[in-house]
């Protein structure tokens, strides 16, 4: 659906007004960040993958700018400009256009120019309460404009870490598994590799150097790298120093000495990743697979159960909620709870709303440390299409 | 009746090699009108209108369908046309204009041999320097697609119009994506190709645009031209696809 008729434009405006009044009544301040944003923040935070989907351009002064691909990052920047201490609690809501490049053949529910209405809240101390409230307000706004057939999908990127804790995985392994989890394409291969060795060095990295690395003899190790470069007539150039290169060689050498990942941990991880289904029973599934885990189910399940209870308290019908352990792994900057609202009237790949926790984003946008942050955005054109369809 | 349009490079080595190639196939390409003009024809194939186009713009002309056929490097097609698979048909690899699009890092990075190793150093690099490693290139799309297919996203692209090999030594970027034929320039600039860093082995191709208006007549002429050219391609230049 395009907005290029007066009727659509008016319908979208009316819909936005209804949603914004839900947000402002709940105590969210309406803000309108700039449409044109510095490209840096987006590309740095989300990485170059984003460039493929963002309209990036250079202005007459050579500054790299973009048409905002979402309104979350601009709202973070606005918050940082207002508050010297970014942990200052604040709640914002917005409604306006965002822009994403769509490849040839994209469907009508993926327009390159679309409107987002959303909320972002920063600095909340009570994590699960802030998350449940965010979900509840989004659902309320969606219901208020007339959508009845919504379903809610939940994921939790933090739960994976908790499962690793339960399995008593070492901190070094935990870090590596957490990283690997966020790369679904290579995750299974990574797990398989970890079962045989913590790390296999690329064949192209000189063995003689790797075996010369000793952390307790740092200077000697660094000297070995310098000698290797000299003997092979390689000039040291560029931004990375001899120390940077030595440190990385050191890490590779140390990783190689670590024991492979325990088979029982691998089995647990594989079973966890496969958990999916109604939210009310997913908790039991996770409990079952954590039974007898080294450190007990503990924190992982507590968080899960508390969150569901809070959602139910906030008036969410849990029968409409599903949970998927894998959901959210590919979503740019989220770090904890992730959720998505779908409608039976639209295809699965076209969620009406999405959001979650993104504590790390504010640091990437310029804050000194992580800031508790939860938010969600509603895709206005899809919501309108779904309500129109639902009413027919 | 309108004619079948063939775009060929308007100057430089690619133009010479194209003309030679046609000559070997027994086809004489000559300019029409002024010697500095940009139109030409092929003796014996009067149905074909030749347009001399700067090699960088041939991909754009094929993409838009303003020419039916074009001779240009596969690298330029893949870089400039996001949906090349549907818009372009690669009719014949021509056995010249060889160039590999590659990822190269400073040779002194003895700790980095693969894209996976790059991924490994990106975060420590960012902690130390406050930004992701920068990749200098003019192949923005190829770079993004290649790294994307390997699950690597922690880098920043710096667009570079020329002398890209010098960027790491000049401190403008940490690594590059560029074309190379012999690797000589890379070596001279203290760079090495990653072991899994060949993005594309490119050469000049005869390409057809699916966006242009084709008639059965044009298809027939096109087939004749392709057959004539393929007979004179050196054996090693077998068509990919």
PDB file of C-alpha atoms in Angstrom, chain A residues 11-203:
ATOM      1  CA  UNK A  11      -6.495   6.966   7.246  1.00  0.00           C
ATOM      2  CA  UNK A  12      -2.822   6.750   8.241  1.00  0.00           C
ATOM      3  CA  UNK A  13      -2.963  10.129   9.981  1.00  0.00           C
ATOM      4  CA  UNK A  14      -6.066   9.149  11.950  1.00  0.00           C
ATOM      5  CA  UNK A  15      -4.487   5.841  12.903  1.00  0.00           C
ATOM      6  CA  UNK A  16      -1.291   7.580  14.027  1.00  0.00           C
ATOM      7  CA  UNK A  17      -3.235  10.058  16.111  1.00  0.00           C
ATOM      8  CA  UNK A  18      -5.081   7.276  17.920  1.00  0.00           C
ATOM      9  CA  UNK A  19      -1.834   5.450  18.691  1.00  0.00           C
ATOM     10  CA  UNK A  20       0.009   8.593  19.760  1.00  0.00           C
ATOM     11  CA  UNK A  21      -2.791   9.410  22.212  1.00  0.00           C
ATOM     12  CA  UNK A  22      -2.402   5.938  23.750  1.00  0.00           C
ATOM     13  CA  UNK A  23       1.328   6.601  24.149  1.00  0.00           C
ATOM     14  CA  UNK A  24       1.084  10.135  25.512  1.00  0.00           C
ATOM     15  CA  UNK A  25      -1.650   9.156  27.978  1.00  0.00           C
ATOM     16  CA  UNK A  26       0.694   6.472  29.288  1.00  0.00           C
ATOM     17  CA  UNK A  27       3.282   9.159  29.995  1.00  0.00           C
ATOM     18  CA  UNK A  28       5.439   9.014  26.864  1.00  0.00           C
ATOM     19  CA  UNK A  29       6.633  12.385  25.577  1.00  0.00           C
ATOM     20  CA  UNK A  30       6.009  12.938  21.854  1.00  0.00           C
ATOM     21  CA  UNK A  31       9.236  13.766  19.993  1.00  0.00           C
ATOM     22  CA  UNK A  32      10.128  14.275  16.318  1.00  0.00           C
ATOM     23  CA  UNK A  33      13.818  13.538  15.617  1.00  0.00           C
ATOM     24  CA  UNK A  34      15.342  14.614  12.285  1.00  0.00           C
ATOM     25  CA  UNK A  35      14.698  12.518   9.202  1.00  0.00           C
ATOM     26  CA  UNK A  36      18.213  13.122   7.881  1.00  0.00           C
ATOM     27  CA  UNK A  37      20.732  11.560  10.252  1.00  0.00           C
ATOM     28  CA  UNK A  38      24.504  11.137  10.289  1.00  0.00           C
ATOM     29  CA  UNK A  39      25.195   7.749   8.664  1.00  0.00           C
ATOM     30  CA  UNK A  40      28.023   7.033  11.096  1.00  0.00           C
ATOM     31  CA  UNK A  41      25.906   6.069  14.057  1.00  0.00           C
ATOM     32  CA  UNK A  42      23.797   3.630  12.075  1.00  0.00           C
ATOM     33  CA  UNK A  43      26.697   2.053  10.211  1.00  0.00           C
ATOM     34  CA  UNK A  44      28.806   1.815  13.368  1.00  0.00           C
ATOM     35  CA  UNK A  45      26.042   0.354  15.463  1.00  0.00           C
ATOM     36  CA  UNK A  46      24.393  -1.951  13.054  1.00  0.00           C
ATOM     37  CA  UNK A  47      27.363  -2.520  10.793  1.00  0.00           C
ATOM     38  CA  UNK A  48      27.821  -2.386   7.063  1.00  0.00           C
ATOM     39  CA  UNK A  49      25.019  -4.900   6.590  1.00  0.00           C
ATOM     40  CA  UNK A  50      22.707  -1.974   7.145  1.00  0.00           C
ATOM     41  CA  UNK A  51      24.117  -0.026   4.211  1.00  0.00           C
ATOM     42  CA  UNK A  52      22.424  -2.534   1.940  1.00  0.00           C
ATOM     43  CA  UNK A  53      19.065  -1.414   3.302  1.00  0.00           C
ATOM     44  CA  UNK A  54      19.655   2.272   3.933  1.00  0.00           C
ATOM     45  CA  UNK A  55      19.663   5.310   1.691  1.00  0.00           C
ATOM     46  CA  UNK A  56      23.141   6.638   2.418  1.00  0.00           C
ATOM     47  CA  UNK A  57      24.370   9.757   0.640  1.00  0.00           C
ATOM     48  CA  UNK A  58      27.110  12.342   0.771  1.00  0.00           C
ATOM     49  CA  UNK A  59      26.186  15.994   1.056  1.00  0.00           C
ATOM     50  CA  UNK A  60      27.938  18.954  -0.579  1.00  0.00           C
ATOM     51  CA  UNK A  61      30.371  19.190   2.340  1.00  0.00           C
ATOM     52  CA  UNK A  62      31.308  15.547   2.042  1.00  0.00           C
ATOM     53  CA  UNK A  63      29.461  14.460   5.207  1.00  0.00           C
ATOM     54  CA  UNK A  64      27.996  10.980   5.029  1.00  0.00           C
ATOM     55  CA  UNK A  65      24.288  11.147   5.826  1.00  0.00           C
ATOM     56  CA  UNK A  66      21.302   8.851   5.601  1.00  0.00           C
ATOM     57  CA  UNK A  67      17.530   8.866   5.520  1.00  0.00           C
ATOM     58  CA  UNK A  68      16.747   7.285   8.888  1.00  0.00           C
ATOM     59  CA  UNK A  69      16.055   3.551   8.488  1.00  0.00           C
ATOM     60  CA  UNK A  70      14.332   3.564  11.867  1.00  0.00           C
ATOM     61  CA  UNK A  71      13.472   6.098  14.571  1.00  0.00           C
ATOM     62  CA  UNK A  72      15.032   4.242  17.496  1.00  0.00           C
ATOM     63  CA  UNK A  73      18.609   5.389  16.910  1.00  0.00           C
ATOM     64  CA  UNK A  74      17.524   9.037  16.306  1.00  0.00           C
ATOM     65  CA  UNK A  75      15.573   8.916  19.583  1.00  0.00           C
ATOM     66  CA  UNK A  76      18.679   7.640  21.407  1.00  0.00           C
ATOM     67  CA  UNK A  77      20.672  10.536  19.964  1.00  0.00           C
ATOM     68  CA  UNK A  78      17.989  13.003  21.055  1.00  0.00           C
ATOM     69  CA  UNK A  79      18.060  11.569  24.579  1.00  0.00           C
ATOM     70  CA  UNK A  80      21.850  11.876  24.706  1.00  0.00           C
ATOM     71  CA  UNK A  81      21.701  15.499  23.603  1.00  0.00           C
ATOM     72  CA  UNK A  82      19.212  16.316  26.329  1.00  0.00           C
ATOM     73  CA  UNK A  83      20.750  14.494  29.239  1.00  0.00           C
ATOM     74  CA  UNK A  84      24.355  14.687  30.391  1.00  0.00           C
ATOM     75  CA  UNK A  85      23.652  11.517  32.359  1.00  0.00           C
ATOM     76  CA  UNK A  86      22.132   9.076  29.873  1.00  0.00           C
ATOM     77  CA  UNK A  87      20.749   6.840  32.636  1.00  0.00           C
ATOM     78  CA  UNK A  88      18.235   9.616  33.466  1.00  0.00           C
ATOM     79  CA  UNK A  89      14.870   7.866  33.100  1.00  0.00           C
ATOM     80  CA  UNK A  90      12.810   9.056  30.132  1.00  0.00           C
ATOM     81  CA  UNK A  91       9.988   7.822  27.918  1.00  0.00           C
ATOM     82  CA  UNK A  92       9.478   8.970  24.346  1.00  0.00           C
ATOM     83  CA  UNK A  93       6.988   8.285  21.589  1.00  0.00           C
ATOM     84  CA  UNK A  94       7.064   9.228  17.932  1.00  0.00           C
ATOM     85  CA  UNK A  95       5.307   8.889  14.607  1.00  0.00           C
ATOM     86  CA  UNK A  96       6.934   9.611  11.259  1.00  0.00           C
ATOM     87  CA  UNK A  97       8.493   8.272   8.079  1.00  0.00           C
ATOM     88  CA  UNK A  98      11.447   5.878   7.877  1.00  0.00           C
ATOM     89  CA  UNK A  99      13.173   4.634   4.750  1.00  0.00           C
ATOM     90  CA  UNK A 100      14.611   1.300   3.651  1.00  0.00           C
ATOM     91  CA  UNK A 101      15.892   0.136   0.323  1.00  0.00           C
ATOM     92  CA  UNK A 102      13.860  -2.813  -0.960  1.00  0.00           C
ATOM     93  CA  UNK A 103      15.235  -5.078  -3.667  1.00  0.00           C
ATOM     94  CA  UNK A 104      13.372  -5.549  -6.949  1.00  0.00           C
ATOM     95  CA  UNK A 105      10.360  -7.743  -6.484  1.00  0.00           C
ATOM     96  CA  UNK A 106       9.623  -6.735  -2.882  1.00  0.00           C
ATOM     97  CA  UNK A 107       5.974  -7.171  -1.927  1.00  0.00           C
ATOM     98  CA  UNK A 108       3.525  -4.373  -1.178  1.00  0.00           C
ATOM     99  CA  UNK A 109       4.022  -4.833   2.552  1.00  0.00           C
ATOM    100  CA  UNK A 110       7.682  -3.820   2.151  1.00  0.00           C
ATOM    101  CA  UNK A 111       7.483  -0.211   0.885  1.00  0.00           C
ATOM    102  CA  UNK A 112      10.739   1.727   0.821  1.00  0.00           C
ATOM    103  CA  UNK A 113       9.085   4.682   2.539  1.00  0.00           C
ATOM    104  CA  UNK A 114       6.893   3.804   5.493  1.00  0.00           C
ATOM    105  CA  UNK A 115       5.650   5.296   8.736  1.00  0.00           C
ATOM    106  CA  UNK A 116       6.696   4.114  12.125  1.00  0.00           C
ATOM    107  CA  UNK A 117       4.862   4.870  15.337  1.00  0.00           C
ATOM    108  CA  UNK A 118       6.710   3.766  18.408  1.00  0.00           C
ATOM    109  CA  UNK A 119       7.937   4.159  21.940  1.00  0.00           C
ATOM    110  CA  UNK A 120      11.365   4.041  23.565  1.00  0.00           C
ATOM    111  CA  UNK A 121      12.105   4.107  27.271  1.00  0.00           C
ATOM    112  CA  UNK A 122      15.472   4.573  28.925  1.00  0.00           C
ATOM    113  CA  UNK A 123      16.921   4.161  32.388  1.00  0.00           C
ATOM    114  CA  UNK A 124      14.310   1.802  33.889  1.00  0.00           C
ATOM    115  CA  UNK A 125      15.707  -0.091  36.872  1.00  0.00           C
ATOM    116  CA  UNK A 126      13.016  -2.736  36.883  1.00  0.00           C
ATOM    117  CA  UNK A 127      13.854  -4.618  33.721  1.00  0.00           C
ATOM    118  CA  UNK A 128      11.074  -7.161  33.236  1.00  0.00           C
ATOM    119  CA  UNK A 129       8.415  -4.658  34.318  1.00  0.00           C
ATOM    120  CA  UNK A 130       9.575  -2.134  31.699  1.00  0.00           C
ATOM    121  CA  UNK A 131       9.583  -4.864  29.041  1.00  0.00           C
ATOM    122  CA  UNK A 132       6.094  -6.115  29.890  1.00  0.00           C
ATOM    123  CA  UNK A 133       4.737  -2.583  29.931  1.00  0.00           C
ATOM    124  CA  UNK A 134       6.256  -1.861  26.512  1.00  0.00           C
ATOM    125  CA  UNK A 135       4.632  -4.938  25.005  1.00  0.00           C
ATOM    126  CA  UNK A 136       1.306  -4.127  26.663  1.00  0.00           C
ATOM    127  CA  UNK A 137       1.201  -0.540  25.394  1.00  0.00           C
ATOM    128  CA  UNK A 138       2.018  -1.586  21.837  1.00  0.00           C
ATOM    129  CA  UNK A 139      -0.755  -4.183  21.924  1.00  0.00           C
ATOM    130  CA  UNK A 140      -3.124  -1.623  23.405  1.00  0.00           C
ATOM    131  CA  UNK A 141      -2.366   0.884  20.630  1.00  0.00           C
ATOM    132  CA  UNK A 142      -2.859  -1.773  17.984  1.00  0.00           C
ATOM    133  CA  UNK A 143      -6.168  -2.879  19.464  1.00  0.00           C
ATOM    134  CA  UNK A 144      -7.310   0.700  19.815  1.00  0.00           C
ATOM    135  CA  UNK A 145      -7.049   1.242  16.043  1.00  0.00           C
ATOM    136  CA  UNK A 146      -9.134  -1.851  15.494  1.00  0.00           C
ATOM    137  CA  UNK A 147      -6.847  -4.848  14.930  1.00  0.00           C
ATOM    138  CA  UNK A 148      -8.316  -7.921  16.589  1.00  0.00           C
ATOM    139  CA  UNK A 149      -6.450 -10.928  15.199  1.00  0.00           C
ATOM    140  CA  UNK A 150      -2.972 -10.179  16.557  1.00  0.00           C
ATOM    141  CA  UNK A 151      -0.519 -12.756  17.826  1.00  0.00           C
ATOM    142  CA  UNK A 152       2.653 -12.131  19.796  1.00  0.00           C
ATOM    143  CA  UNK A 153       5.989 -13.892  19.330  1.00  0.00           C
ATOM    144  CA  UNK A 154       8.634 -13.693  22.042  1.00  0.00           C
ATOM    145  CA  UNK A 155      12.323 -14.433  22.085  1.00  0.00           C
ATOM    146  CA  UNK A 156      15.005 -13.767  24.639  1.00  0.00           C
ATOM    147  CA  UNK A 157      18.623 -13.334  23.666  1.00  0.00           C
ATOM    148  CA  UNK A 158      19.641 -13.184  27.332  1.00  0.00           C
ATOM    149  CA  UNK A 159      18.061 -16.552  28.056  1.00  0.00           C
ATOM    150  CA  UNK A 160      20.736 -18.284  26.010  1.00  0.00           C
ATOM    151  CA  UNK A 161      23.397 -16.858  28.336  1.00  0.00           C
ATOM    152  CA  UNK A 162      21.421 -18.038  31.353  1.00  0.00           C
ATOM    153  CA  UNK A 163      21.194 -21.522  29.876  1.00  0.00           C
ATOM    154  CA  UNK A 164      24.988 -21.502  29.476  1.00  0.00           C
ATOM    155  CA  UNK A 165      25.320 -20.467  33.107  1.00  0.00           C
ATOM    156  CA  UNK A 166      23.088 -23.326  34.135  1.00  0.00           C
ATOM    157  CA  UNK A 167      25.307 -25.711  32.191  1.00  0.00           C
ATOM    158  CA  UNK A 168      28.371 -24.305  33.976  1.00  0.00           C
ATOM    159  CA  UNK A 169      30.174 -23.345  30.779  1.00  0.00           C
ATOM    160  CA  UNK A 170      33.480 -21.534  31.427  1.00  0.00           C
ATOM    161  CA  UNK A 171      33.514 -17.727  30.953  1.00  0.00           C
ATOM    162  CA  UNK A 172      35.792 -18.024  27.936  1.00  0.00           C
ATOM    163  CA  UNK A 173      33.479 -20.521  26.260  1.00  0.00           C
ATOM    164  CA  UNK A 174      30.442 -18.508  27.252  1.00  0.00           C
ATOM    165  CA  UNK A 175      31.719 -15.431  25.484  1.00  0.00           C
ATOM    166  CA  UNK A 176      32.485 -17.392  22.357  1.00  0.00           C
ATOM    167  CA  UNK A 177      29.125 -19.193  22.354  1.00  0.00           C
ATOM    168  CA  UNK A 178      27.236 -15.951  22.941  1.00  0.00           C
ATOM    169  CA  UNK A 179      28.956 -14.477  19.893  1.00  0.00           C
ATOM    170  CA  UNK A 180      28.319 -17.584  17.817  1.00  0.00           C
ATOM    171  CA  UNK A 181      24.637 -17.658  18.818  1.00  0.00           C
ATOM    172  CA  UNK A 182      24.110 -14.285  17.158  1.00  0.00           C
ATOM    173  CA  UNK A 183      25.391 -15.689  13.853  1.00  0.00           C
ATOM    174  CA  UNK A 184      22.749 -18.265  12.943  1.00  0.00           C
ATOM    175  CA  UNK A 185      24.324 -18.917   9.533  1.00  0.00           C
ATOM    176  CA  UNK A 186      27.495 -20.322  11.021  1.00  0.00           C
ATOM    177  CA  UNK A 187      26.176 -21.451  14.419  1.00  0.00           C
ATOM    178  CA  UNK A 188      25.821 -25.165  13.735  1.00  0.00           C
ATOM    179  CA  UNK A 189      29.228 -25.318  12.139  1.00  0.00           C
ATOM    180  CA  UNK A 190      30.746 -23.407  15.057  1.00  0.00           C
ATOM    181  CA  UNK A 191      29.212 -25.878  17.524  1.00  0.00           C
ATOM    182  CA  UNK A 192      30.552 -28.785  15.528  1.00  0.00           C
ATOM    183  CA  UNK A 193      34.022 -27.224  15.420  1.00  0.00           C
ATOM    184  CA  UNK A 194      33.934 -26.501  19.148  1.00  0.00           C
ATOM    185  CA  UNK A 195      33.268 -30.196  19.809  1.00  0.00           C
ATOM    186  CA  UNK A 196      36.653 -31.141  18.364  1.00  0.00           C
ATOM    187  CA  UNK A 197      38.777 -28.141  19.351  1.00  0.00           C
ATOM    188  CA  UNK A 198      38.359 -24.725  20.910  1.00  0.00           C
ATOM    189  CA  UNK A 199      40.058 -23.216  17.911  1.00  0.00           C
ATOM    190  CA  UNK A 200      41.802 -24.277  14.771  1.00  0.00           C
ATOM    191  CA  UNK A 201      44.148 -21.586  13.507  1.00  0.00           C
ATOM    192  CA  UNK A 202      43.863 -20.650   9.838  1.00  0.00           C
ATOM    193  CA  UNK A 203      46.523 -22.617   7.953  1.00  0.00           C
TER     194      UNK A 203
END
